[in-house]
Coordinates of C-alpha atoms in Angstrom, one line a residue:
K16 CA -35.1 16.9 -34.0
K17 CA -34.9 13.3 -32.0
M18 CA -36.2 14.0 -28.0
S19 CA -34.0 13.1 -25.3
T20 CA -35.0 10.6 -23.0
T21 CA -35.6 12.7 -20.2
S22 CA -37.6 15.1 -22.3
Y23 CA -39.7 12.1 -23.5
L24 CA -40.4 10.7 -19.9
A25 CA -41.4 14.0 -19.0
E26 CA -43.8 14.5 -21.5
R27 CA -45.2 11.5 -21.1
H28 CA -46.0 11.5 -17.3
G29 CA -47.3 15.1 -17.5
I30 CA -44.1 16.7 -16.5
K31 CA -43.0 21.0 -17.0
H32 CA -39.7 19.9 -18.5
N33 CA -37.7 23.7 -18.1
T34 CA -35.1 24.7 -16.8
S35 CA -36.0 24.7 -13.1
M36 CA -36.6 21.4 -13.8
Y37 CA -32.8 21.2 -12.8
L38 CA -31.9 23.9 -10.8
P39 CA -32.8 21.9 -7.6
Y40 CA -30.9 19.4 -9.0
Y41 CA -27.5 21.5 -9.7
I42 CA -28.6 23.6 -6.9
P43 CA -29.0 21.1 -4.0
F44 CA -29.8 24.0 -1.5
L45 CA -33.2 24.9 -3.2
A46 CA -34.0 21.7 -2.8
W47 CA -33.5 21.1 0.8
I48 CA -34.6 24.5 2.1
R49 CA -38.0 24.0 1.1
Q50 CA -37.7 20.7 3.4
Y51 CA -36.5 22.5 6.4
R52 CA -38.5 22.5 9.6
W53 CA -38.2 24.3 13.0
V54 CA -37.5 20.2 14.2
H55 CA -34.6 20.5 12.5
L56 CA -33.5 23.7 14.3
R57 CA -32.7 22.5 17.8
G58 CA -30.2 19.5 16.0
D59 CA -28.4 21.5 13.5
L60 CA -27.5 24.5 16.3
V61 CA -26.2 21.5 18.6
A62 CA -24.2 19.8 16.1
A63 CA -22.7 22.9 14.8
L64 CA -21.8 23.8 18.2
T65 CA -19.9 21.0 19.2
M66 CA -18.3 20.7 16.0
A67 CA -17.1 23.9 16.6
S68 CA -15.7 23.5 19.7
F69 CA -13.6 20.5 18.5
Y70 CA -12.6 21.6 15.3
L71 CA -11.9 25.6 15.5
P72 CA -8.8 24.6 17.7
M73 CA -7.9 22.1 15.2
A74 CA -7.6 24.5 12.4
L75 CA -5.7 27.2 14.4
S76 CA -3.1 23.8 15.0
Y77 CA -3.5 22.7 11.3
A78 CA -2.5 26.1 10.1
A79 CA -0.2 27.3 12.6
N80 CA 1.4 24.0 12.8
L81 CA 1.6 21.9 9.8
A82 CA 0.8 24.5 6.8
H83 CA 3.2 27.3 9.1
V84 CA 0.7 29.8 7.7
P85 CA -1.2 32.6 10.1
P86 CA -3.3 30.3 12.6
I87 CA -6.3 33.0 11.4
N88 CA -6.0 30.8 7.7
G89 CA -7.4 27.5 9.3
L90 CA -10.1 29.1 10.7
Y91 CA -10.8 30.9 7.3
S92 CA -11.5 26.8 5.8
F93 CA -14.5 26.9 8.4
A94 CA -15.9 30.4 7.4
F95 CA -16.7 29.8 3.9
N96 CA -16.2 26.3 2.5
P97 CA -18.7 24.7 5.0
L98 CA -21.2 27.5 4.0
L99 CA -20.7 27.0 0.0
Y100 CA -20.8 23.2 0.6
A101 CA -24.0 23.7 2.1
I102 CA -26.0 25.2 -1.1
F103 CA -24.0 23.3 -4.2
G104 CA -23.3 19.7 -1.8
S105 CA -25.2 16.6 -2.4
C106 CA -24.5 15.1 1.2
P107 CA -26.7 17.1 3.6
Q108 CA -24.7 15.4 6.4
M109 CA -21.1 15.8 5.0
V110 CA -19.3 18.6 6.8
V111 CA -16.4 20.2 4.6
G112 CA -12.6 21.8 6.6
P113 CA -9.4 21.3 6.5
E114 CA -7.7 17.8 7.2
A115 CA -4.0 17.1 8.3
A116 CA -2.6 15.7 5.0
G117 CA -3.6 18.4 2.8
S118 CA -2.5 20.5 5.6
L119 CA 0.7 19.1 5.5
L120 CA 1.2 19.7 1.3
V121 CA 0.1 23.4 1.7
G122 CA 3.3 23.1 4.5
S123 CA 5.8 21.2 2.1
V124 CA 4.9 24.6 -0.9
V125 CA 5.8 26.9 1.9
R126 CA 9.0 25.6 3.2
S127 CA 10.2 25.1 -0.3
S128 CA 9.4 28.8 -1.1
V129 CA 11.1 29.3 1.8
D130 CA 13.7 27.1 1.0
N131 CA 14.3 28.6 -2.5
G132 CA 14.8 32.2 -1.2
K133 CA 11.3 33.1 -2.7
S134 CA 9.7 34.0 0.9
G135 CA 11.1 34.8 4.1
E136 CA 10.7 32.6 7.4
D137 CA 8.4 34.9 8.9
D138 CA 6.6 36.2 6.0
D139 CA 3.2 35.8 7.3
V140 CA 1.5 37.5 4.0
M141 CA 3.6 36.0 1.9
H142 CA 3.2 32.1 3.6
A143 CA -1.1 33.3 3.2
R144 CA -0.8 33.6 -0.3
V145 CA 1.3 30.3 -0.5
A146 CA -1.7 28.6 0.9
G147 CA -4.3 30.8 -1.0
V148 CA -2.8 29.8 -4.6
V149 CA -2.1 25.8 -3.4
T150 CA -5.8 25.9 -2.6
G151 CA -6.6 28.0 -5.6
M152 CA -5.3 25.8 -7.9
A153 CA -6.9 22.3 -5.9
G154 CA -10.1 24.1 -6.4
A155 CA -9.7 24.8 -9.8
V156 CA -8.6 21.3 -10.8
I157 CA -11.5 19.4 -8.8
L158 CA -13.6 22.2 -10.6
M159 CA -12.7 21.4 -13.9
A160 CA -13.2 17.3 -13.4
G161 CA -16.6 18.0 -12.1
I162 CA -17.4 20.1 -14.8
A163 CA -15.9 17.3 -17.3
R164 CA -17.7 14.7 -15.6
L165 CA -14.6 13.1 -14.0
G166 CA -16.5 12.0 -11.2
F167 CA -14.6 8.2 -11.4
L168 CA -10.9 10.0 -10.7
D169 CA -11.5 8.3 -7.3
S170 CA -11.1 5.6 -8.2
V171 CA -7.4 6.5 -9.9
L172 CA -5.7 6.0 -6.8
S173 CA -5.1 2.3 -5.4
R174 CA -5.8 1.7 -1.9
P175 CA -2.4 0.6 -1.0
F176 CA -0.8 3.9 -2.3
L177 CA -3.3 5.6 -0.1
R178 CA -2.6 3.5 2.9
G179 CA 0.8 3.5 2.0
F180 CA 0.9 7.0 1.8
I181 CA -1.7 8.4 3.9
S182 CA 0.5 6.3 7.0
A183 CA 3.5 7.9 6.1
I184 CA 2.0 11.4 6.4
G185 CA 0.8 10.2 10.1
F186 CA 4.8 9.4 10.7
V187 CA 5.9 12.2 9.4
I188 CA 3.0 14.2 11.4
V189 CA 3.8 12.7 14.5
V190 CA 7.9 13.5 13.9
D191 CA 7.7 16.8 13.2
Q192 CA 5.2 17.3 16.2
L193 CA 7.5 15.8 18.5
I194 CA 10.1 18.7 17.9
P195 CA 7.8 21.5 19.0
E196 CA 6.1 18.9 22.1
M197 CA 9.5 19.1 23.0
G198 CA 10.7 22.5 22.8
L199 CA 13.3 21.9 20.4
A200 CA 11.6 24.1 17.9
V201 CA 14.1 27.2 18.0
L202 CA 17.3 24.1 17.8
A203 CA 16.1 22.5 14.7
E204 CA 15.5 25.8 13.5
Q205 CA 19.0 26.5 14.1
E206 CA 20.3 23.7 12.7
G207 CA 18.6 23.6 9.8
I208 CA 16.6 20.6 10.1
S209 CA 13.2 21.7 10.1
H210 CA 13.4 21.3 6.2
G211 CA 14.9 17.7 6.5
S212 CA 13.4 14.2 6.5
S213 CA 11.7 12.5 9.2
I214 CA 15.1 10.5 9.3
D215 CA 16.9 13.6 9.7
K216 CA 14.6 14.7 12.5
L217 CA 14.4 11.3 14.6
G218 CA 18.2 11.7 14.5
F219 CA 18.1 15.4 15.7
L220 CA 15.8 14.5 18.7
F221 CA 17.6 11.3 20.0
R222 CA 20.6 14.1 19.4
N223 CA 19.0 16.0 21.8
A224 CA 16.6 14.6 23.7
G225 CA 18.3 16.2 26.9
D226 CA 18.1 19.6 25.8
A227 CA 14.4 19.2 26.1
H228 CA 12.5 21.6 28.2
G229 CA 10.6 20.5 30.3
I230 CA 7.3 22.1 31.4
T231 CA 6.6 21.9 27.2
C232 CA 7.1 18.4 27.4
I233 CA 4.8 18.0 30.4
V234 CA 1.4 20.1 28.9
A235 CA 1.9 18.2 25.7
G236 CA 2.2 14.8 26.7
V237 CA -0.9 15.9 29.8
S238 CA -2.5 16.9 26.5
F239 CA -2.3 14.0 24.7
L240 CA -3.2 12.2 27.3
I241 CA -6.0 13.5 28.1
I242 CA -7.1 13.7 24.5
M243 CA -6.6 10.2 24.1
V244 CA -8.2 8.7 27.1
F245 CA -11.3 10.9 25.9
R246 CA -11.6 9.4 22.4
E247 CA -11.0 6.0 23.2
G248 CA -13.7 6.4 26.0
K249 CA -15.9 7.7 23.7
K250 CA -15.1 4.9 21.6
H251 CA -16.3 2.3 23.8
L252 CA -18.9 4.2 25.7
Q253 CA -20.9 5.6 22.7
P254 CA -23.0 2.6 21.6
R255 CA -23.9 2.6 25.3
Y256 CA -24.4 5.9 25.8
P257 CA -25.0 8.4 22.8
G258 CA -24.6 11.3 24.9
V259 CA -20.7 11.2 25.2
A260 CA -19.8 12.5 21.8
Y261 CA -21.2 15.6 23.3
I262 CA -18.5 16.1 25.4
P263 CA -16.3 18.7 24.0
D264 CA -12.6 17.4 25.4
R265 CA -10.2 19.1 23.0
F266 CA -12.0 22.4 23.8
V267 CA -12.1 21.6 27.2
V268 CA -8.3 21.1 27.2
V269 CA -7.7 24.0 25.0
V270 CA -9.7 26.3 27.8
L271 CA -7.7 24.8 30.2
S272 CA -4.6 25.3 29.0
A273 CA -4.9 28.7 27.9
V274 CA -6.6 29.7 31.4
L275 CA -3.2 28.2 33.3
T276 CA -0.9 29.2 31.3
W277 CA -2.7 33.2 31.9
K278 CA -2.9 32.5 35.6
L279 CA 0.4 30.8 36.5
R280 CA 2.2 32.6 33.8
W281 CA 3.9 29.8 31.8
D282 CA 5.2 31.8 29.4
K283 CA 7.7 33.7 31.3
L284 CA 9.1 30.1 31.7
D285 CA 9.8 29.8 28.1
L286 CA 6.6 28.0 27.2
E287 CA 5.6 28.9 23.3
I288 CA 2.3 30.5 22.8
L289 CA 0.1 31.1 20.1
G290 CA 0.6 35.2 20.9
E291 CA -1.5 37.7 18.6
V292 CA -4.3 36.1 16.3
K293 CA -4.9 38.1 13.7
S294 CA -5.1 38.8 10.0
T295 CA -2.6 39.1 7.5
G296 CA -4.4 42.3 5.7
G297 CA -6.1 45.0 6.4
S298 CA -9.4 44.1 7.7
L299 CA -10.4 40.3 8.8
F300 CA -11.1 39.0 5.8
P301 CA -8.6 40.3 3.5
F302 CA -9.4 39.1 -0.4
R303 CA -6.7 38.3 -2.3
W304 CA -6.9 36.6 -5.6
P305 CA -4.8 34.1 -6.3
F306 CA -4.3 33.6 -9.9
Q307 CA -2.3 37.0 -9.7
T308 CA 0.6 37.1 -12.5
S309 CA 3.2 38.0 -9.7
H310 CA 2.2 34.4 -8.1
M311 CA 3.1 32.2 -11.9
H312 CA 6.3 31.2 -10.0
H313 CA 4.2 29.9 -6.8
V314 CA 1.6 28.3 -9.5
R315 CA 4.3 26.3 -11.2
E316 CA 6.0 25.1 -7.7
A317 CA 2.6 24.7 -6.5
M318 CA 1.0 22.3 -9.6
G319 CA 1.8 18.4 -8.8
T320 CA 0.7 19.4 -5.0
S321 CA -2.1 21.3 -5.4
F322 CA -3.2 17.9 -7.9
L323 CA -2.8 15.4 -5.1
V324 CA -4.3 17.9 -2.8
A325 CA -7.3 17.7 -5.1
L326 CA -7.2 13.6 -5.4
L327 CA -7.0 12.8 -2.2
G328 CA -9.1 15.4 -0.6
F329 CA -11.6 14.1 -3.4
F330 CA -11.2 10.4 -2.1
E331 CA -12.0 11.3 1.5
S332 CA -14.8 13.6 0.6
S333 CA -16.2 10.7 -1.4
V334 CA -15.3 8.2 1.0
A335 CA -17.3 9.7 3.6
A336 CA -20.4 10.8 0.9
K337 CA -20.9 7.2 0.5
S338 CA -20.9 6.1 4.2
L339 CA -23.3 8.9 5.3
G340 CA -25.1 8.9 1.7
G341 CA -27.3 10.6 0.2
G342 CA -30.5 12.4 1.0
E343 CA -32.6 9.5 2.4
Q344 CA -32.0 9.5 5.6
G345 CA -35.6 8.4 7.2
E346 CA -39.0 10.6 8.2
D347 CA -37.1 13.6 9.7
G348 CA -33.8 14.4 7.1
I349 CA -33.5 15.8 3.8
Q350 CA -35.5 13.7 1.1
G351 CA -34.7 13.4 -2.4
I352 CA -31.0 14.5 -2.9
Q353 CA -29.3 11.9 -4.9
L354 CA -25.4 11.3 -4.4
S355 CA -23.5 12.4 -7.1
A356 CA -20.0 12.3 -7.4
N357 CA -19.7 15.0 -10.2
R358 CA -22.0 17.3 -8.0
E359 CA -19.2 17.2 -5.1
L360 CA -16.5 17.8 -7.3
V361 CA -18.2 21.3 -8.4
A362 CA -19.5 21.8 -4.7
L363 CA -15.7 21.4 -3.6
G364 CA -14.4 23.1 -6.5
V365 CA -16.3 25.9 -6.2
A366 CA -16.3 26.1 -2.1
N367 CA -12.3 25.9 -2.5
L368 CA -11.6 28.5 -4.8
A369 CA -13.8 31.1 -2.7
G370 CA -12.1 30.7 0.3
S371 CA -8.5 30.4 -1.4
C372 CA -9.6 34.2 -2.3
F373 CA -8.6 35.0 1.5
G374 CA -5.4 32.4 2.0
A375 CA -8.1 29.6 3.9
L376 CA -6.5 25.9 3.5
P377 CA -7.8 23.0 1.5
A378 CA -10.7 22.1 2.7
F379 CA -13.0 18.4 1.7
G380 CA -15.4 16.1 3.8
G381 CA -13.9 14.5 6.2
Y382 CA -15.5 10.9 7.6
G383 CA -15.0 11.8 11.4
R384 CA -16.0 15.5 11.4
S385 CA -19.2 14.3 9.5
K386 CA -19.9 11.1 12.0
V387 CA -19.9 14.1 14.7
N388 CA -22.1 16.0 12.9
A389 CA -24.7 13.1 12.3
N390 CA -23.9 11.8 15.8
T391 CA -25.1 15.3 18.0
G392 CA -28.4 16.2 16.1
G393 CA -27.2 17.2 12.6
K394 CA -29.7 16.2 9.9
T395 CA -29.2 19.1 7.3
P396 CA -27.0 20.9 5.5
M397 CA -28.1 24.1 8.0
S398 CA -25.8 22.6 10.7
S399 CA -22.8 23.6 7.9
I400 CA -24.2 27.0 7.4
F401 CA -24.1 27.9 11.2
L402 CA -20.5 26.4 11.7
S403 CA -19.6 28.9 9.2
I404 CA -21.7 31.4 11.2
F405 CA -20.0 30.9 14.4
T406 CA -16.5 30.2 13.2
V407 CA -16.7 34.5 11.7
L408 CA -18.5 34.9 15.4
C409 CA -15.1 33.3 16.6
I410 CA -12.8 35.6 14.2
A411 CA -14.6 38.7 14.8
F412 CA -14.9 38.5 18.5
L413 CA -12.5 35.7 20.1
L414 CA -9.3 36.0 18.8
P415 CA -7.7 37.3 21.7
A416 CA -9.2 34.3 24.0
F417 CA -6.5 32.4 21.8
H418 CA -3.5 34.5 22.7
Y419 CA -2.2 32.1 25.6
L420 CA -3.0 28.9 24.3
P421 CA 0.1 26.8 24.2
K422 CA 1.8 25.7 20.9
A423 CA 2.6 22.0 22.6
V424 CA -1.3 21.9 23.5
L425 CA -1.8 22.4 19.3
S426 CA 0.9 20.1 18.6
S427 CA -0.4 17.2 20.8
M428 CA -3.8 17.7 19.0
I429 CA -2.5 17.3 15.7
T430 CA -0.2 14.2 17.2
V431 CA -3.9 12.5 17.9
V432 CA -4.6 13.4 14.0
A433 CA -2.0 11.9 13.1
W434 CA -1.8 8.5 15.7
S435 CA -5.4 7.8 14.0
L436 CA -3.9 8.2 10.1
I437 CA -0.9 5.3 11.3
E438 CA -3.4 3.1 13.4
E439 CA -5.4 1.6 10.4
A440 CA -2.0 0.3 8.6
P441 CA -1.8 -2.9 10.9
H442 CA -5.4 -3.8 9.8
D443 CA -4.6 -3.6 5.9
I444 CA -1.3 -5.1 6.1
A445 CA -2.3 -8.2 8.2
F446 CA -5.1 -8.6 5.1
F447 CA -2.8 -8.1 2.4
I448 CA -0.2 -10.9 4.0
R449 CA -3.8 -13.0 4.7
I450 CA -4.5 -12.7 1.0
R451 CA -0.9 -13.3 -0.2
G452 CA -1.3 -9.6 -2.1
Y453 CA 2.6 -9.0 -1.8
T454 CA 2.2 -6.9 -4.9
E455 CA 0.1 -4.1 -2.6
L456 CA 2.0 -4.7 0.0
G457 CA 5.1 -3.7 -1.8
L458 CA 3.7 -0.9 -3.0
M459 CA 2.6 0.4 0.6
I460 CA 6.2 -0.2 1.8
I461 CA 7.8 1.6 -1.3
I462 CA 5.5 4.4 -0.6
F463 CA 6.0 4.6 3.0
A464 CA 10.0 4.4 2.8
A465 CA 10.2 7.4 -0.1
T466 CA 7.7 9.6 1.8
I467 CA 9.9 9.1 5.6
F468 CA 13.5 8.7 4.1
Y469 CA 13.2 11.7 1.7
S470 CA 9.6 13.6 1.0
L471 CA 5.8 13.6 0.9
T472 CA 6.5 14.9 -2.7
L473 CA 8.6 11.8 -3.9
G474 CA 6.5 9.6 -2.0
M475 CA 3.5 11.7 -3.8
A476 CA 5.0 11.1 -7.2
I477 CA 5.9 7.3 -7.1
G478 CA 2.5 6.6 -5.2
V479 CA 0.7 8.5 -8.4
G480 CA 2.8 7.2 -11.2
L481 CA 2.5 3.5 -9.6
S482 CA -0.9 3.6 -9.5
L483 CA -1.4 5.0 -13.2
L484 CA 0.7 2.4 -14.1
S485 CA -1.5 0.1 -12.7
V486 CA -5.1 1.4 -14.1
I487 CA -3.0 1.5 -17.4
K488 CA -1.8 -1.9 -17.4
H489 CA -4.9 -3.7 -16.1
S490 CA -7.1 -1.3 -18.7
T491 CA -5.1 -2.5 -21.4
R492 CA -5.1 -6.4 -21.0
P493 CA -7.3 -8.2 -23.4
R494 CA -9.3 -10.5 -21.0
I495 CA -10.4 -12.5 -24.4
Q496 CA -11.6 -16.4 -22.8
I497 CA -11.5 -19.5 -25.3
L498 CA -15.0 -21.4 -24.4
G499 CA -15.3 -25.2 -24.3
R500 CA -18.9 -26.7 -23.9
I501 CA -20.4 -28.7 -20.4
P502 CA -21.1 -32.1 -21.3
G503 CA -24.4 -33.1 -22.3
T504 CA -25.7 -29.3 -22.3
N505 CA -25.3 -26.6 -24.7
R506 CA -23.5 -24.4 -21.9
F507 CA -20.0 -22.6 -22.6
E508 CA -17.6 -21.9 -20.0
N509 CA -14.1 -20.4 -20.1
A510 CA -11.7 -23.5 -20.7
E511 CA -8.6 -21.8 -18.7
D512 CA -10.2 -22.6 -15.7
D513 CA -10.6 -26.3 -15.6
P514 CA -10.1 -27.8 -19.1
G515 CA -10.7 -31.6 -18.0
K516 CA -14.7 -31.2 -17.2
L517 CA -15.3 -29.6 -20.7
E518 CA -15.3 -30.8 -23.9
F519 CA -14.0 -29.0 -26.7
I520 CA -15.2 -29.1 -30.7
E521 CA -13.3 -30.5 -33.3
G522 CA -12.1 -27.7 -36.3
C523 CA -13.8 -25.4 -33.8
L524 CA -11.8 -22.5 -31.7
I525 CA -14.4 -20.2 -29.6
V526 CA -13.4 -17.4 -28.7
K527 CA -15.2 -14.9 -25.8
I528 CA -14.1 -10.9 -25.9
P529 CA -16.3 -10.2 -22.6
E530 CA -15.4 -6.3 -22.8
P531 CA -16.2 -3.4 -25.2
L532 CA -12.8 -3.3 -27.8
T533 CA -11.0 0.2 -27.4
F534 CA -7.9 1.7 -28.5
A535 CA -6.6 1.1 -24.9
N536 CA -7.6 -2.9 -24.7
T537 CA -6.6 -4.1 -29.0
G538 CA -3.4 -3.8 -29.3
D539 CA -2.1 -6.6 -28.0
L540 CA -5.3 -8.7 -29.5
K541 CA -4.0 -10.0 -32.3
N542 CA -1.1 -11.9 -29.6
R543 CA -3.1 -13.4 -27.8
L544 CA -5.6 -14.5 -30.2
R545 CA -2.5 -16.2 -31.7
R546 CA -1.3 -17.7 -28.5
L547 CA -5.2 -19.3 -28.3
E548 CA -4.4 -20.6 -31.7
L549 CA -1.1 -22.2 -30.6
Y550 CA -2.0 -23.4 -27.1
G551 CA -5.4 -23.0 -26.4
T552 CA -5.0 -20.7 -23.5
S553 CA -3.2 -17.3 -23.6
K554 CA -1.4 -18.0 -20.1
A555 CA 1.4 -20.1 -21.8
H556 CA 4.7 -18.1 -22.3
P557 CA 5.1 -17.7 -26.3
A558 CA 8.4 -19.2 -26.5
L559 CA 6.9 -22.9 -25.7
P560 CA 6.2 -24.2 -29.3
R561 CA 2.8 -25.1 -31.1
V562 CA 0.9 -27.7 -29.3
R563 CA -2.7 -27.3 -30.3
A564 CA -3.0 -28.7 -34.2
E565 CA -3.7 -26.7 -37.0
E566 CA -6.6 -28.3 -37.5
H567 CA -8.5 -27.1 -34.2
N568 CA -8.8 -23.3 -36.3
K569 CA -10.7 -24.2 -39.2
N570 CA -13.5 -22.3 -37.9
I571 CA -13.3 -19.3 -35.4
I572 CA -16.6 -18.3 -33.5
F573 CA -16.4 -15.0 -31.8
D574 CA -18.9 -15.0 -28.8
I575 CA -19.3 -10.8 -28.9
H576 CA -21.9 -10.8 -26.2
G577 CA -20.3 -8.3 -24.1
V578 CA -19.2 -5.8 -26.6
T579 CA -20.8 -3.3 -25.4
G580 CA -18.9 -0.6 -27.2
L581 CA -16.4 -0.4 -30.0
D582 CA -14.5 2.3 -31.1
G583 CA -12.6 3.4 -34.5
S584 CA -9.2 2.2 -33.3
G585 CA -10.8 -1.5 -32.2
T586 CA -12.9 -2.0 -35.2
Q587 CA -9.6 -1.2 -37.3
V588 CA -8.1 -4.2 -35.5
L589 CA -11.2 -6.3 -35.5
E590 CA -11.4 -5.8 -39.6
E591 CA -7.9 -6.6 -39.7
I592 CA -8.4 -9.8 -37.5
V593 CA -11.0 -10.9 -39.5
R594 CA -8.9 -10.5 -42.5
G595 CA -6.3 -12.1 -41.8
Y596 CA -7.9 -15.3 -41.1
R597 CA -10.2 -15.3 -44.2
H598 CA -6.5 -14.8 -46.3
R599 CA -5.8 -17.9 -44.6
G600 CA -9.1 -19.8 -45.0
V601 CA -10.4 -19.8 -42.0
T602 CA -13.9 -19.7 -41.6
V603 CA -14.9 -16.6 -39.0
F604 CA -18.6 -16.3 -37.2
F605 CA -19.7 -13.9 -34.7
S606 CA -22.2 -14.8 -32.1
R607 CA -24.6 -13.7 -29.6
G608 CA -23.8 -10.4 -31.6
P609 CA -25.1 -6.3 -31.6
A610 CA -29.2 -5.8 -32.6
K611 CA -29.9 -4.6 -35.9
D612 CA -29.8 -0.3 -36.9
S613 CA -27.5 -0.6 -33.1
P614 CA -24.6 1.4 -33.5
I615 CA -22.1 -1.5 -33.1
Y616 CA -23.8 -3.3 -36.0
E617 CA -23.4 -0.4 -38.2
L618 CA -19.8 -0.2 -37.4
F619 CA -19.9 -3.5 -38.4
E620 CA -21.4 -3.1 -41.7
R621 CA -19.3 0.0 -42.8
S622 CA -15.9 -1.1 -41.6
G623 CA -16.9 -4.0 -44.1
I624 CA -16.5 -6.5 -41.4
M625 CA -19.5 -8.0 -42.1
D626 CA -18.8 -8.9 -45.5
I627 CA -15.5 -9.8 -45.2
A628 CA -16.8 -12.6 -42.5
G629 CA -19.3 -13.8 -45.2
G630 CA -22.4 -11.7 -45.0
P631 CA -25.2 -11.2 -42.0
S632 CA -25.4 -15.1 -42.3
H633 CA -22.1 -15.2 -40.4
F634 CA -23.8 -13.3 -37.4
V635 CA -26.0 -15.9 -35.4
Q636 CA -28.4 -15.5 -32.3
D637 CA -26.1 -18.3 -30.0
T638 CA -22.7 -20.4 -30.1
E639 CA -24.7 -23.6 -31.3
D640 CA -26.2 -21.8 -34.6
A641 CA -22.7 -21.5 -35.1
L642 CA -21.5 -24.5 -34.7
R643 CA -24.7 -25.8 -36.7
L644 CA -23.1 -23.7 -40.0
T645 CA -19.8 -25.0 -39.4
E646 CA -20.8 -28.2 -40.1
Q647 CA -22.8 -26.8 -43.4
E648 CA -19.9 -24.8 -44.7
E649 CA -17.6 -26.8 -47.4
P650 CA -13.9 -27.1 -46.0
P651 CA -11.7 -24.3 -46.8
N652 CA -9.3 -25.0 -49.8
G653 CA -6.1 -25.4 -47.6
Y654 CA -4.7 -23.9 -44.9
V655 CA -2.3 -21.3 -45.4
N656 CA -0.3 -19.8 -43.1
Y657 CA 0.9 -16.5 -44.0
G658 CA 3.2 -16.3 -40.8
R659 CA 5.0 -19.2 -41.7
D660 CA 6.0 -18.9 -37.6
E661 CA 4.8 -20.5 -34.7
G662 CA 5.3 -18.0 -32.2
G663 CA 3.2 -16.1 -30.3
G664 CA 3.1 -12.6 -29.4

């Protein structure tokens, strides 16, 4: 039995190779808990308290205003997910929790369920179950992707799609929150605008601006201004005064607004308050398995949305994890935990599957939240565990304190988050204009327009579809090059870059294949090669008559140094190409080919390519060797164009 590389290295260096060696890698908790010291405790506790004061009110906002589920379900996302991520995650300082985009997508499924008559407008129990189904499916998708080692999936969504879609989500959120901020939620419900597009809602707001509720507008506006002033102030002051990061501005706004509403009885003036925050089940943490047979119609409805929640969540988590880095954080940090996209998928999948059993919102890593953790002293995943503990304590003992919290304050907090989603768009737009990336700019505009004029679902479908088409287009296009020699040297360069500075060898066509050959990129390989024969470039339109004489193609030299992979389809196409050249009397050489006994070399032998080309002597070390052999070869007996055409692909 052949020994694996890992086994060989372990044996060579005297390392015990058994299951226990792998456990700390796949369960990072076992690696970092051994390094935990008392010196970490203060920083982790302070960071967890700071995050709790910032983000627990935000979780209530996401649940009540975006996801349209009971507020307590937002807290469940901080009760379970950070704890499980601390055990399985590979980024020590990253903190997971609900995000605006994911919560809004959950809300779209809840709204769809109401529109289709599968749940009532005020059926909190069913709404919580729908949220659990969406979260569970997103968790299952991510977990399966991690097990299948699909960590590269964060590269599938293009930057223009993400920027266009996230900016559109920010715009949708701002418009959605303006309705409760102006005290028009009841009127919007009566007119059926709550389920309309953003443009419909804007029209509604302009028509009914005169009916706005005064005290609601004032509370929302003042809350928004206070949070924005603190936000911008922290941004400018933090480089000089790091301590400003500890100021819990959102917590202060929440406490002050709740106390003032209670003392001044603003609720008697028709200011909407959160009211009783309670569980939808018989206990504080009701367990409901999301994938029950009775929930199958919700599963079918939520399939596409859950997939996008998973992709967006993993993308944001990936950005945050790469920015924060793994376990190499200096002397006082956790050492030796390597960042792994596949383990991140598993950790996020397990966390969301567990959260879904309690109806939690989807929770992923957020860069802003994780930076707050790092800047306020969090050095290890223990800060996430403390955050989960504080959330459980809050659910157990502090829910009555949220009774008088104005809904307008929650809306204003969400509007601040939505503003942060939009504010990066102008920079990206200016960048694409500067580099003349009009294709990317057009994609952003299409997705943005589809989302705000129609729905999140259409914007999502168009964005994912166009991103996948872009990936397929790039992966299926052969990148072959015609080479020319730099005068006075033995170096060869791509002749299409600057053909005037290169010399071409009479009677020879030198073609470089700089990539693995697979079923994906060999479909058009014959046509591309034909264009090189006819025009000396693959960029010419096939309608152009032949401009390159047949005599220049008596010898074909393939530089295959870049062919590091070859599958069955690619081998078959290459065999057909070589056979076609030999039938036409063209001599074929391969330079800088694979080493003997390598898998690719064996494919050349088994497929017959080597024999058809002329045997091992036609596989040479470099292009110069092939050129010398072309001078020794006898001229072919007549060049026969079996295709009898001059057209390319």
